[in-house]
């Protein structure tokens, strides 16, 4: 009997649906930290991923489809999976609500000096210093206008912000006032008060934010990174903060994770650091399971998977 092996806990209501949709498959659940190479090699459909099991997956003659439990898939061996004709789908869309809310949590914190107030609270210090601004009327440039970017733009408009989008195609998008292609960032960044990075990691986006990119921004720009750590040149980011080109930065992802304890970013009062947690939510498993169930319905019929099928040529 073919096997669906899930490395994450599928809510029971969705496990029941899976059994009904694919009655000819055995549904096995093994915690990601306990799965063995043999179990990976035996699976026909793999839900989740364990990098330590990569070799076993590539050795498998059974594996036909991997449903990633994350939106980012840059750590998958895509060339080898494509060669083996293994389908790969991601969990894009799961993070739209938590990450867009996180973006505004840190933006409002920086605008209203909450990060400064919290530091003062820790030291029992009554300090009314610092800058207190407003985000209404500001211009936000959103780099990467997929699920998360669209949700972010919608919230920005509710706050009375002007929105700029940057995407590879340059195609228009709801809630985005002005859209630019990626080769138009000089003009886009020069207009923005806030720049939000939501890029996936590909060969083209590695160090997309570099000395030149930060140089296009106007003095005092706020930078928020919830995309991929290596899409930002950390040295160039620090230089932009030191020069005042950036007034502050909120960083959830980094080139090296965990961020080393002795890294200079930790001690900066103009930076808010979160530990790659922007996408965390107690609704995660349900939303990811919904994506898998929708795809499974098509898979058992031999149809094209309708949700989040990774294009190996684009690496996302």
Coordinates of C-alpha atoms in Angstrom, one line a residue:
X1 CA 0.0 0.0 0.0
X2 CA 1.4 3.5 -0.9
X3 CA 2.2 5.7 2.0
X4 CA 1.6 9.3 3.0
X5 CA 4.2 10.1 5.6
X6 CA 3.7 13.3 7.6
X7 CA 6.4 14.7 9.9
X8 CA 4.0 17.2 11.5
X9 CA 0.8 16.7 13.5
X10 CA -2.2 16.9 11.2
X11 CA -5.3 18.1 13.0
X12 CA -7.7 15.1 13.2
X13 CA -10.4 16.7 11.1
X14 CA -7.9 16.9 8.2
X15 CA -6.5 13.5 8.9
X16 CA -10.0 12.1 8.4
X17 CA -10.4 14.0 5.1
X18 CA -7.0 12.6 3.9
X19 CA -8.1 9.1 4.6
X20 CA -11.4 9.7 2.8
X21 CA -9.7 11.4 -0.2
X22 CA -7.0 8.7 -0.5
X23 CA -8.4 5.5 0.8
X24 CA -5.7 3.5 -1.0
X25 CA -2.9 5.2 0.9
X26 CA -1.7 4.5 4.4
X27 CA -1.4 7.7 6.5
X28 CA 1.6 7.6 8.8
X29 CA 2.6 10.3 11.3
X30 CA 6.2 10.4 12.7
X31 CA 7.6 13.4 14.5
X32 CA 10.2 15.2 12.4
X33 CA 13.0 14.6 14.9
X34 CA 12.2 10.8 15.1
X35 CA 11.8 9.9 11.4
X36 CA 14.2 7.3 10.0
X37 CA 15.8 7.1 6.6
X38 CA 14.0 3.9 5.9
X39 CA 10.6 5.6 6.6
X40 CA 11.5 8.4 4.2
X41 CA 12.6 6.0 1.5
X42 CA 9.3 4.1 1.8
X43 CA 7.0 7.2 1.5
X44 CA 5.2 8.0 -1.7
X45 CA 4.1 11.4 -0.4
X46 CA 6.1 13.3 2.2
X47 CA 4.5 16.0 4.3
X48 CA 7.2 18.2 5.9
X49 CA 11.0 18.0 5.5
X50 CA 14.0 17.1 7.5
X51 CA 17.3 18.2 6.1
X52 CA 19.1 15.3 7.7
X53 CA 16.9 13.0 5.6
X54 CA 17.7 14.6 2.3
X55 CA 19.9 11.8 1.1
X56 CA 17.2 9.2 1.9
X57 CA 14.6 11.2 0.0
X58 CA 16.9 11.4 -3.0
X59 CA 17.6 7.7 -2.9
X60 CA 13.9 6.9 -2.8
X61 CA 12.3 5.2 -5.8
X62 CA 8.8 5.8 -4.3
X63 CA 8.7 9.5 -3.6
X64 CA 6.5 11.4 -5.9
X65 CA 5.5 14.6 -4.0
X66 CA 6.8 16.6 -1.1
X67 CA 4.4 19.1 0.6
X68 CA 6.7 21.5 2.5
X69 CA 5.3 22.7 5.9
X70 CA 7.1 26.1 5.2
X71 CA 6.7 28.8 2.6
X72 CA 10.4 29.1 1.9
X73 CA 11.9 26.2 -0.1
X74 CA 15.4 27.6 -0.8
X75 CA 16.9 24.8 1.3
X76 CA 15.5 22.0 -0.8
X77 CA 17.7 20.1 -3.3
X78 CA 15.6 21.4 -6.2
X79 CA 17.8 20.3 -9.1
X80 CA 17.9 16.7 -7.9
X81 CA 14.1 16.7 -7.1
X82 CA 13.3 18.0 -10.6
X83 CA 15.6 15.4 -12.1
X84 CA 13.7 12.7 -10.2
X85 CA 10.4 14.3 -11.2
X86 CA 9.3 14.8 -7.6
X87 CA 6.6 17.5 -7.2
X88 CA 7.2 20.1 -4.5
X89 CA 4.6 22.3 -3.0
X90 CA 5.0 24.9 -0.3
X91 CA 2.9 26.4 2.5
X92 CA 2.6 29.8 0.9
X93 CA -0.3 31.8 2.3
X94 CA -0.1 30.3 5.8
X95 CA 2.0 33.3 6.9
X96 CA 0.0 36.1 5.3
X97 CA -1.9 37.1 8.5
X98 CA 0.8 36.6 11.2
X99 CA 3.7 38.2 9.2
X100 CA 1.6 41.2 8.0
X101 CA 0.5 41.7 11.6
X102 CA 4.2 41.4 12.7
X103 CA 5.3 44.0 10.2
X104 CA 2.9 46.5 11.7
X105 CA 3.7 45.5 15.2
X106 CA 7.3 46.4 14.8
X107 CA 6.6 49.4 12.6
X108 CA 4.2 50.9 15.2
X109 CA 6.7 50.0 18.0
X110 CA 9.4 52.0 16.2
X111 CA 7.1 54.8 15.2
X112 CA 5.8 55.2 18.8
X113 CA 9.2 54.5 20.4
X114 CA 7.9 51.5 22.2
X115 CA 11.2 49.7 21.8
X116 CA 12.8 52.6 23.6
X117 CA 10.2 52.6 26.3
X118 CA 10.6 48.9 26.9
X119 CA 14.3 49.2 27.3
X120 CA 13.7 52.0 29.8
X121 CA 11.2 49.8 31.7
X122 CA 13.8 47.0 32.1
X123 CA 16.0 49.5 33.9
X124 CA 13.2 51.1 35.9
X125 CA 13.8 54.4 34.1
X126 CA 11.2 57.1 33.5
X127 CA 12.3 58.6 30.2
X128 CA 10.2 60.6 27.8
X129 CA 13.0 61.0 25.3
X130 CA 13.0 59.6 21.8
X131 CA 11.0 60.3 18.7
X132 CA 7.2 59.7 18.5
X133 CA 5.9 59.7 15.0
X134 CA 2.9 58.6 13.0
X135 CA 2.6 56.2 10.1
X136 CA -0.5 57.7 8.6
X137 CA 0.5 59.5 5.4
X138 CA 3.8 57.7 5.1
X139 CA 4.8 55.7 1.9
X140 CA 5.6 52.0 2.3
X141 CA 7.5 50.1 -0.4
X142 CA 6.8 46.4 -0.3
X143 CA 9.4 44.3 -2.0
X144 CA 7.7 41.0 -2.9
X145 CA 4.0 41.3 -3.4
X146 CA 2.8 37.7 -3.0
X147 CA 0.4 36.5 -0.3
X148 CA 2.2 38.4 2.5
X149 CA 2.8 41.5 0.4
X150 CA -0.9 41.8 -0.5
X151 CA -2.0 41.4 3.1
X152 CA 0.5 44.0 4.2
X153 CA -0.6 46.5 1.5
X154 CA -4.2 46.1 2.6
X155 CA -3.4 46.9 6.2
X156 CA -1.1 49.8 5.1
X157 CA -4.0 51.4 3.2
X158 CA -6.2 51.1 6.3
X159 CA -3.6 53.1 8.2
X160 CA -3.7 55.8 5.6
X161 CA -0.4 55.0 4.0
X162 CA 0.6 55.3 0.3
X163 CA 1.8 51.9 -1.0
X164 CA 4.5 51.1 -3.5
X165 CA 5.1 47.5 -4.7
X166 CA 8.2 45.9 -6.3
X167 CA 7.8 42.6 -8.1
X168 CA 9.6 40.8 -10.9
X169 CA 6.7 41.2 -13.4
X170 CA 5.6 44.7 -12.5
X171 CA 2.0 43.6 -12.8
X172 CA -0.5 45.7 -10.8
X173 CA -1.9 44.4 -7.5
X174 CA -4.9 45.4 -5.4
X175 CA -4.1 47.8 -2.6
X176 CA -0.8 48.8 -4.3
X177 CA -0.8 52.4 -5.5
X178 CA 2.3 52.2 -7.6
X179 CA 4.0 49.1 -8.9
X180 CA 7.6 48.8 -10.1
X181 CA 9.7 46.0 -11.6
X182 CA 12.7 45.0 -9.7
X183 CA 14.9 47.0 -12.0
X184 CA 13.0 50.1 -10.9
X185 CA 14.0 50.1 -7.2
X186 CA 16.0 53.3 -7.4
X187 CA 12.9 55.3 -8.1
X188 CA 10.7 53.2 -5.8
X189 CA 13.1 53.4 -2.8
X190 CA 13.6 57.1 -3.2
X191 CA 10.0 57.7 -2.5
X192 CA 9.6 55.4 0.5
X193 CA 9.6 56.2 4.2
X194 CA 9.3 52.5 5.0
X195 CA 10.8 49.6 3.0
X196 CA 9.6 46.0 3.7
X197 CA 11.5 43.0 2.4
X198 CA 9.4 39.9 1.8
X199 CA 11.5 38.4 -1.0
X200 CA 12.1 34.6 -1.3
X201 CA 15.7 33.5 -1.7
X202 CA 16.9 32.8 -5.2
X203 CA 20.1 33.4 -7.1
X204 CA 18.7 36.7 -8.2
X205 CA 17.6 37.9 -4.7
X206 CA 20.8 37.0 -2.9
X207 CA 22.1 40.4 -1.4
X208 CA 19.3 42.2 -3.3
X209 CA 19.5 44.7 -0.5
X210 CA 23.1 45.8 -0.7
X211 CA 25.1 49.1 -0.6
X212 CA 23.5 50.3 -3.8
X213 CA 20.0 49.4 -2.7
X214 CA 20.3 51.2 0.6
X215 CA 21.9 54.1 -1.2
X216 CA 18.7 54.6 -3.2
X217 CA 16.7 55.1 0.0
X218 CA 16.2 58.6 1.4
X219 CA 17.7 59.5 4.8
X220 CA 15.8 58.2 7.8
X221 CA 14.1 55.3 6.1
X222 CA 12.7 52.5 8.2
X223 CA 13.7 49.0 7.0
X224 CA 11.8 45.8 7.9
X225 CA 13.1 42.3 6.9
X226 CA 10.7 39.4 7.1
X227 CA 11.9 37.8 3.8
X228 CA 15.1 35.7 3.8
X229 CA 18.2 36.6 5.7
X230 CA 20.7 36.2 2.8
X231 CA 18.7 38.6 0.6
X232 CA 20.3 41.4 2.7
X233 CA 24.0 42.2 2.9
X234 CA 24.4 42.6 6.7
X235 CA 27.5 44.8 6.4
X236 CA 25.7 47.1 4.0
X237 CA 22.7 47.2 6.4
X238 CA 24.9 48.2 9.4
X239 CA 26.6 50.9 7.3
X240 CA 23.2 52.3 6.3
X241 CA 22.2 52.5 10.0
X242 CA 25.5 54.1 11.0
X243 CA 25.2 56.7 8.2
X244 CA 21.6 57.6 9.1
X245 CA 20.4 56.4 5.7
X246 CA 18.2 54.1 7.8
X247 CA 16.7 55.5 11.0
X248 CA 15.9 52.1 12.3
X249 CA 15.5 48.4 11.3
X250 CA 13.3 45.5 12.4
X251 CA 14.9 42.2 11.6
X252 CA 13.3 38.8 11.8
X253 CA 15.8 36.9 9.6
X254 CA 19.5 37.0 9.2
X255 CA 22.3 35.7 7.0
X256 CA 23.4 33.4 9.8
X257 CA 20.9 32.0 12.2
X258 CA 20.8 31.9 15.1
X259 CA 22.3 35.4 15.2
X260 CA 25.7 35.0 17.0
X261 CA 25.6 36.3 20.6
X262 CA 28.5 38.7 19.9
X263 CA 27.0 40.2 16.8
X264 CA 26.9 44.0 16.9
X265 CA 23.2 44.2 15.9
X266 CA 22.2 42.9 19.3
X267 CA 23.3 46.1 21.1
X268 CA 21.9 48.6 18.7
X269 CA 19.1 50.7 20.1
X270 CA 17.9 51.5 16.6
X271 CA 17.2 47.8 15.8
X272 CA 14.4 45.5 16.9
X273 CA 15.4 41.8 16.6
X274 CA 13.0 38.8 16.6
X275 CA 14.2 35.2 16.2
X276 CA 12.7 34.2 12.8
X277 CA 9.3 34.1 14.5
X278 CA 7.2 36.5 12.4
X279 CA 5.4 33.6 10.8
X280 CA 4.6 31.8 14.0
X281 CA 0.9 31.4 14.7
X282 CA -1.3 29.0 16.6
X283 CA -3.3 28.6 13.3
X284 CA -0.4 27.3 11.4
X285 CA -1.1 23.6 11.3
X286 CA -4.7 24.1 10.2
X287 CA -3.8 26.4 7.3
X288 CA -1.0 24.1 6.1
X289 CA -3.3 21.1 6.3
X290 CA -5.9 22.9 4.2
X291 CA -3.3 23.4 1.5
X292 CA -2.2 19.7 1.6
X293 CA -5.8 18.5 1.4
X294 CA -6.6 20.7 -1.6
X295 CA -3.5 19.4 -3.4
X296 CA -4.2 15.8 -2.4
X297 CA -7.6 15.9 -4.1
X298 CA -6.0 16.8 -7.4
X299 CA -3.0 14.4 -6.9
X300 CA -5.2 11.3 -6.6
X301 CA -7.0 12.2 -9.8
X302 CA -3.7 12.7 -11.6
X303 CA -4.4 16.5 -12.0
X304 CA -2.0 19.4 -11.7
X305 CA -1.6 20.4 -8.0
X306 CA -3.6 23.7 -7.7
X307 CA -1.9 25.3 -4.7
X308 CA 1.7 26.5 -4.4
X309 CA 3.4 24.2 -6.9
X310 CA 7.0 25.2 -6.9
X311 CA 8.5 26.2 -10.3
X312 CA 11.9 24.6 -10.3
X313 CA 13.1 27.0 -12.9
X314 CA 12.3 30.0 -10.7
X315 CA 13.3 28.2 -7.4
X316 CA 10.0 29.2 -5.7

